[in-house]
mmCIF file of C-alpha atoms and ligand atoms in Angstrom:
data_model
loop_
_atom_site.group_PDB
_atom_site.id
_atom_site.type_symbol
_atom_site.label_atom_id
_atom_site.label_comp_id
_atom_site.label_asym_id
_atom_site.label_seq_id
_atom_site.Cartn_x
_atom_site.Cartn_y
_atom_site.Cartn_z
ATOM 1 C CA MET A 1 0.000 0.000 0.000
ATOM 2 C CA ILE A 2 1.115 3.555 -0.695
ATOM 3 C CA LYS A 3 2.506 5.326 2.372
ATOM 4 C CA LEU A 4 2.616 9.119 2.400
ATOM 5 C CA HIS A 5 5.052 10.909 4.700
ATOM 6 C CA HIS A 6 3.084 14.068 5.313
ATOM 7 C CA LEU A 7 4.516 17.197 6.894
ATOM 8 C CA GLU A 8 1.830 19.462 8.340
ATOM 9 C CA GLN A 9 1.499 22.969 6.800
ATOM 10 C CA SER A 10 3.293 21.838 3.664
ATOM 11 C CA ARG A 11 3.177 20.866 0.005
ATOM 12 C CA SER A 12 2.273 17.297 0.877
ATOM 13 C CA LEU A 13 -1.345 18.380 1.459
ATOM 14 C CA ARG A 14 -1.728 18.322 -2.321
ATOM 15 C CA ILE A 15 -0.599 14.677 -2.457
ATOM 16 C CA LEU A 16 -3.076 13.800 0.274
ATOM 17 C CA TRP A 17 -5.708 15.603 -1.804
ATOM 18 C CA LEU A 18 -4.730 13.735 -4.991
ATOM 19 C CA LEU A 19 -4.884 10.381 -3.170
ATOM 20 C CA GLU A 20 -8.420 11.301 -2.117
ATOM 21 C CA GLU A 21 -9.399 12.427 -5.641
ATOM 22 C CA LEU A 22 -8.099 9.152 -7.108
ATOM 23 C CA GLY A 23 -9.666 6.984 -4.383
ATOM 24 C CA LEU A 24 -6.419 5.049 -3.844
ATOM 25 C CA ASP A 25 -5.625 2.975 -0.752
ATOM 26 C CA TYR A 26 -2.952 4.664 1.323
ATOM 27 C CA SER A 27 -1.636 5.233 4.811
ATOM 28 C CA VAL A 28 -0.250 8.475 6.187
ATOM 29 C CA GLU A 29 2.493 9.230 8.685
ATOM 30 C CA THR A 30 2.131 12.842 9.813
ATOM 31 C CA TYR A 31 4.968 15.026 11.116
ATOM 32 C CA SER A 32 4.786 18.477 12.709
ATOM 33 C CA ARG A 33 7.122 21.337 11.882
ATOM 34 C CA ASP A 34 9.610 22.549 14.483
ATOM 35 C CA PRO A 35 7.786 25.604 15.893
ATOM 36 C CA GLN A 36 11.001 27.680 15.986
ATOM 37 C CA THR A 37 12.712 26.816 12.720
ATOM 38 C CA LEU A 38 9.591 25.653 10.800
ATOM 39 C CA ARG A 39 11.753 22.807 9.466
ATOM 40 C CA ALA A 40 10.740 19.156 9.269
ATOM 41 C CA PRO A 41 11.606 17.059 12.345
ATOM 42 C CA ALA A 42 14.767 14.950 12.197
ATOM 43 C CA GLN A 43 12.798 11.702 12.325
ATOM 44 C CA MET A 44 11.184 12.464 8.963
ATOM 45 C CA GLY A 45 14.565 11.978 7.318
ATOM 46 C CA GLN A 46 15.865 9.138 9.432
ATOM 47 C CA THR A 47 14.674 6.296 7.233
ATOM 48 C CA LEU A 48 14.495 8.337 4.026
ATOM 49 C CA PRO A 49 17.106 9.702 1.623
ATOM 50 C CA MET A 50 15.773 13.268 1.526
ATOM 51 C CA ALA A 51 13.860 14.890 4.381
ATOM 52 C CA LYS A 52 11.592 16.920 2.133
ATOM 53 C CA SER A 53 7.869 16.427 2.175
ATOM 54 C CA PRO A 54 6.011 15.012 0.301
ATOM 55 C CA ILE A 55 7.589 11.578 0.218
ATOM 56 C CA ILE A 56 5.800 8.392 -0.726
ATOM 57 C CA GLU A 57 6.823 4.779 -0.321
ATOM 58 C CA ASP A 58 5.307 2.141 -2.585
ATOM 59 C CA ASP A 59 6.371 -1.278 -3.846
ATOM 60 C CA GLY A 60 9.840 -0.910 -2.306
ATOM 61 C CA GLN A 61 10.366 2.516 -3.899
ATOM 62 C CA CYS A 62 10.768 5.817 -2.105
ATOM 63 C CA ILE A 63 9.770 8.826 -4.214
ATOM 64 C CA VAL A 64 10.315 12.529 -3.508
ATOM 65 C CA GLU A 65 9.318 15.659 -5.525
ATOM 66 C CA SER A 66 5.622 16.506 -5.779
ATOM 67 C CA GLY A 67 5.604 16.470 -9.590
ATOM 68 C CA ALA A 68 7.198 13.019 -9.781
ATOM 69 C CA ILE A 69 4.825 11.702 -7.125
ATOM 70 C CA ILE A 70 1.829 13.107 -9.015
ATOM 71 C CA GLU A 71 2.982 11.462 -12.270
ATOM 72 C CA TYR A 72 3.531 8.166 -10.432
ATOM 73 C CA LEU A 73 0.136 8.195 -8.740
ATOM 74 C CA THR A 74 -1.862 9.229 -11.809
ATOM 75 C CA GLN A 75 -0.029 7.151 -14.414
ATOM 76 C CA ILE A 76 1.121 4.065 -12.529
ATOM 77 C CA LYS A 77 -1.501 3.722 -9.824
ATOM 78 C CA ALA A 78 -4.603 5.231 -11.452
ATOM 79 C CA GLY A 79 -4.412 4.348 -15.146
ATOM 80 C CA GLY A 80 -3.839 7.946 -16.248
ATOM 81 C CA ARG A 81 -6.861 9.421 -14.480
ATOM 82 C CA LEU A 82 -6.676 13.204 -13.889
ATOM 83 C CA ALA A 83 -3.592 13.393 -16.150
ATOM 84 C CA HIS A 84 -2.717 13.914 -19.817
ATOM 85 C CA GLY A 85 -0.236 11.330 -21.073
ATOM 86 C CA PRO A 86 1.893 11.450 -24.271
ATOM 87 C CA ASP A 87 -1.104 10.372 -26.384
ATOM 88 C CA SER A 88 -3.236 13.308 -25.290
ATOM 89 C CA PRO A 89 -3.393 16.477 -27.451
ATOM 90 C CA HIS A 90 -3.009 18.354 -24.147
ATOM 91 C CA PHE A 91 0.225 16.603 -23.134
ATOM 92 C CA ALA A 92 2.548 19.588 -23.688
ATOM 93 C CA GLU A 93 0.148 22.025 -22.013
ATOM 94 C CA TYR A 94 -0.251 19.679 -19.046
ATOM 95 C CA GLN A 95 3.516 19.213 -18.659
ATOM 96 C CA GLN A 96 4.051 22.947 -18.908
ATOM 97 C CA TRP A 97 1.716 23.640 -15.987
ATOM 98 C CA MET A 98 3.056 20.705 -13.985
ATOM 99 C CA HIS A 99 6.658 21.936 -14.257
ATOM 100 C CA PHE A 100 5.749 25.615 -13.964
ATOM 101 C CA VAL A 101 4.687 25.285 -10.328
ATOM 102 C CA GLU A 102 7.979 24.179 -8.753
ATOM 103 C CA GLY A 103 10.138 25.594 -11.558
ATOM 104 C CA SER A 104 8.816 29.165 -11.789
ATOM 105 C CA MET A 105 6.108 29.922 -9.243
ATOM 106 C CA MET A 106 7.479 28.558 -5.975
ATOM 107 C CA PRO A 107 11.123 29.776 -6.109
ATOM 108 C CA PRO A 108 10.393 33.531 -5.849
ATOM 109 C CA LEU A 109 7.857 32.861 -3.090
ATOM 110 C CA VAL A 110 10.415 30.899 -1.083
ATOM 111 C CA TYR A 111 13.183 33.483 -1.656
ATOM 112 C CA ASP A 112 10.697 36.162 -0.589
ATOM 113 C CA LEU A 113 9.977 34.318 2.664
ATOM 114 C CA ILE A 114 13.647 33.661 3.443
ATOM 115 C CA SER A 115 14.559 37.253 2.615
ATOM 116 C CA ALA A 116 11.832 38.603 4.947
ATOM 117 C CA ALA A 117 12.437 36.064 7.719
ATOM 118 C CA THR A 118 16.192 36.685 7.789
ATOM 119 C CA GLY A 119 15.870 40.464 7.441
ATOM 120 C CA THR A 120 17.898 40.507 4.227
ATOM 121 C CA ASP A 121 17.434 43.984 2.839
ATOM 122 C CA ASN A 122 18.862 43.960 -0.619
ATOM 123 C CA GLU A 123 17.168 46.074 -3.285
ATOM 124 C CA GLY A 124 18.483 43.967 -6.137
ATOM 125 C CA LEU A 125 17.247 40.740 -4.594
ATOM 126 C CA THR A 126 13.891 42.193 -3.561
ATOM 127 C CA GLY A 127 13.298 43.644 -7.025
ATOM 128 C CA PHE A 128 14.218 40.343 -8.659
ATOM 129 C CA ILE A 129 11.897 38.380 -6.386
ATOM 130 C CA GLN A 130 9.035 40.804 -6.972
ATOM 131 C CA GLY A 131 9.450 40.662 -10.750
ATOM 132 C CA GLU A 132 9.690 36.872 -10.876
ATOM 133 C CA ALA A 133 6.634 36.434 -8.637
ATOM 134 C CA ASP A 134 4.602 38.927 -10.696
ATOM 135 C CA THR A 135 5.537 37.184 -13.959
ATOM 136 C CA ALA A 136 4.513 33.774 -12.646
ATOM 137 C CA PHE A 137 1.243 34.946 -11.085
ATOM 138 C CA ALA A 138 0.301 36.992 -14.161
ATOM 139 C CA HIS A 139 0.919 33.951 -16.377
ATOM 140 C CA ALA A 140 -1.489 31.807 -14.345
ATOM 141 C CA GLU A 141 -3.993 34.677 -13.989
ATOM 142 C CA GLN A 142 -4.136 35.088 -17.770
ATOM 143 C CA ARG A 143 -5.073 31.429 -18.181
ATOM 144 C CA LEU A 144 -7.614 31.322 -15.331
ATOM 145 C CA ALA A 145 -9.306 34.559 -16.379
ATOM 146 C CA ARG A 146 -10.529 32.694 -19.478
ATOM 147 C CA HIS A 147 -10.810 29.096 -18.263
ATOM 148 C CA ASP A 148 -12.023 27.301 -15.155
ATOM 149 C CA TYR A 149 -9.000 24.987 -14.989
ATOM 150 C CA LEU A 150 -5.380 24.947 -16.156
ATOM 151 C CA VAL A 151 -5.698 22.306 -18.875
ATOM 152 C CA ALA A 152 -8.442 21.460 -21.388
ATOM 153 C CA ASP A 153 -11.207 23.079 -19.353
ATOM 154 C CA ALA A 154 -11.338 20.074 -17.043
ATOM 155 C CA PHE A 155 -10.027 19.484 -13.543
ATOM 156 C CA SER A 156 -6.702 17.623 -13.565
ATOM 157 C CA ALA A 157 -3.727 16.851 -11.347
ATOM 158 C CA ALA A 158 -2.116 20.071 -12.645
ATOM 159 C CA ASP A 159 -4.763 21.963 -10.658
ATOM 160 C CA VAL A 160 -3.910 19.922 -7.570
ATOM 161 C CA ASN A 161 -0.234 20.708 -8.067
ATOM 162 C CA ILE A 162 -0.650 24.481 -8.306
ATOM 163 C CA SER A 163 -2.943 24.706 -5.254
ATOM 164 C CA PHE A 164 -0.140 24.887 -2.689
ATOM 165 C CA ALA A 165 1.701 27.608 -4.603
ATOM 166 C CA LEU A 166 -1.478 29.706 -4.608
ATOM 167 C CA GLU A 167 -2.128 29.084 -0.913
ATOM 168 C CA PHE A 168 1.480 29.877 -0.087
ATOM 169 C CA GLY A 169 1.271 32.954 -2.322
ATOM 170 C CA GLU A 170 -1.856 34.029 -0.463
ATOM 171 C CA ALA A 171 0.020 33.670 2.853
ATOM 172 C CA ARG A 172 2.800 35.820 1.338
ATOM 173 C CA GLY A 173 0.256 38.505 0.385
ATOM 174 C CA ARG A 174 0.682 37.874 -3.353
ATOM 175 C CA LEU A 175 -2.856 37.033 -4.483
ATOM 176 C CA GLY A 176 -4.343 40.508 -4.021
ATOM 177 C CA GLY A 177 -4.074 41.658 -7.631
ATOM 178 C CA TYR A 178 -5.250 38.398 -9.170
ATOM 179 C CA PRO A 179 -9.053 37.981 -8.964
ATOM 180 C CA ALA A 180 -9.202 34.998 -11.323
ATOM 181 C CA LEU A 181 -6.643 33.119 -9.215
ATOM 182 C CA GLN A 182 -8.565 33.903 -6.036
ATOM 183 C CA ALA A 183 -11.829 32.582 -7.514
ATOM 184 C CA TYR A 184 -10.045 29.521 -8.935
ATOM 185 C CA LEU A 185 -8.423 28.706 -5.585
ATOM 186 C CA ALA A 186 -11.799 28.959 -3.818
ATOM 187 C CA ARG A 187 -13.237 26.569 -6.456
ATOM 188 C CA LEU A 188 -10.454 24.056 -5.838
ATOM 189 C CA GLN A 189 -10.817 24.291 -2.069
ATOM 190 C CA ASP A 190 -14.540 23.573 -2.403
ATOM 191 C CA ARG A 191 -13.970 20.089 -3.817
ATOM 192 C CA PRO A 192 -15.032 17.267 -1.449
ATOM 193 C CA ALA A 193 -11.679 15.464 -1.851
ATOM 194 C CA TYR A 194 -9.784 18.650 -0.925
ATOM 195 C CA LYS A 195 -11.919 18.990 2.199
ATOM 196 C CA ALA A 196 -11.340 15.330 3.061
ATOM 197 C CA ALA A 197 -7.581 15.844 2.727
ATOM 198 C CA ARG A 198 -7.741 18.914 4.955
ATOM 199 C CA ALA A 199 -9.660 16.918 7.573
ATOM 200 C CA LYS A 200 -6.977 14.177 7.535
ATOM 201 C CA GLY A 201 -3.894 16.355 7.134
ATOM 202 C CA GLY A 202 -3.677 18.008 10.561
ATOM 203 C CA ASN A 203 -2.618 21.620 10.976
ATOM 204 C CA TYR A 204 -2.665 23.614 7.721
ATOM 205 C CA ASP A 205 -2.298 27.161 8.980
ATOM 206 C CA LEU A 206 -0.007 28.739 6.365
ATOM 207 C CA SER A 207 0.047 32.111 8.130
ATOM 208 C CA ILE A 208 3.313 30.854 9.706
ATOM 209 C CA PHE A 209 4.836 31.820 6.349
ATOM 210 C CA GLY A 210 3.643 35.431 6.549
ATOM 211 C CA ALA A 211 6.951 37.022 7.690
ATOM 212 C CA GLY A 212 7.149 40.673 6.612
ATOM 213 C CA VAL A 213 3.786 40.680 4.793
ATOM 214 C CA ALA A 214 2.086 43.086 7.212
ATOM 215 C CA ASP A 215 4.885 45.673 6.666
ATOM 216 C CA ARG A 216 4.425 45.881 2.880
HETATM 217 N N1 GSH B 301 10.275 20.619 -4.944
HETATM 218 C C1 GSH B 301 9.914 19.833 -3.789
HETATM 219 C C2 GSH B 301 9.980 20.696 -2.546
HETATM 220 C C3 GSH B 301 9.910 19.900 -1.265
HETATM 221 C C4 GSH B 301 9.956 20.801 -0.054
HETATM 222 O O1 GSH B 301 10.695 21.803 -0.010
HETATM 223 N N2 GSH B 301 9.165 20.469 0.964
HETATM 224 C C5 GSH B 301 9.091 21.277 2.179
HETATM 225 C C6 GSH B 301 7.628 21.343 2.642
HETATM 226 S S1 GSH B 301 6.636 22.489 1.808
HETATM 227 C C7 GSH B 301 9.833 20.636 3.328
HETATM 228 O O2 GSH B 301 9.881 19.430 3.441
HETATM 229 N N3 GSH B 301 10.336 21.476 4.228
HETATM 230 C C8 GSH B 301 10.877 21.053 5.482
HETATM 231 C C9 GSH B 301 12.349 21.236 5.596
HETATM 232 O O3 GSH B 301 12.985 21.625 4.605
HETATM 233 O O4 GSH B 301 12.860 20.984 6.678
HETATM 234 C C10 GSH B 301 8.524 19.239 -4.007
HETATM 235 O O5 GSH B 301 7.762 19.811 -4.798
HETATM 236 O O6 GSH B 301 8.180 18.217 -3.431
#
């Protein structure tokens, strides 16, 4: 059976959500963040090669990286449900959105948090972060202003994948200028499987990532 190593208040909520959407059998081991450092506890990495959540174990394999886990669950465990494989006319579009999340949207949000939390006051860095975040959010806003979902006007695992970046962006005060993204996020959060994942996933208060937001 699939085992998810789930860190509270983290990206692994989206894997919990996907497991619920796909109706797969799974077990969860939940870890809490260190209240001071916000890092994962040491025991999360003790039996695993990389202490970064989400992590799944299945059939003797240990898989990290949300995107890889999503591909594994949809393609290998769910017969391609909620995904667009190489035979789909939407394959390239689907891959683009899947890779966009961790490749372009999350990095400026994380740099922004670290910069604020450590008190790094560097105009060049701040300007770069701001520009990169704006570009990524505007790209997604443009799509969602005209469509209900990221790919092919139907809910897919790409929507699950982007959810955490939007929630994290909201905690970082970045969603204000993007009405289509706000409405889209509310639509995603209204899905029964999302609510089931939230009920099972423990603490999901992302305001812990709000360093410096009130001062903007
Ligand atoms: N690109 C990775 C990022 C994994 C990652 O950074 N996970 C965070 C949780 S949101 C984590 O485990 N942080 C705890 C720590 O670094 O101690 C993915 O998408 O899975």
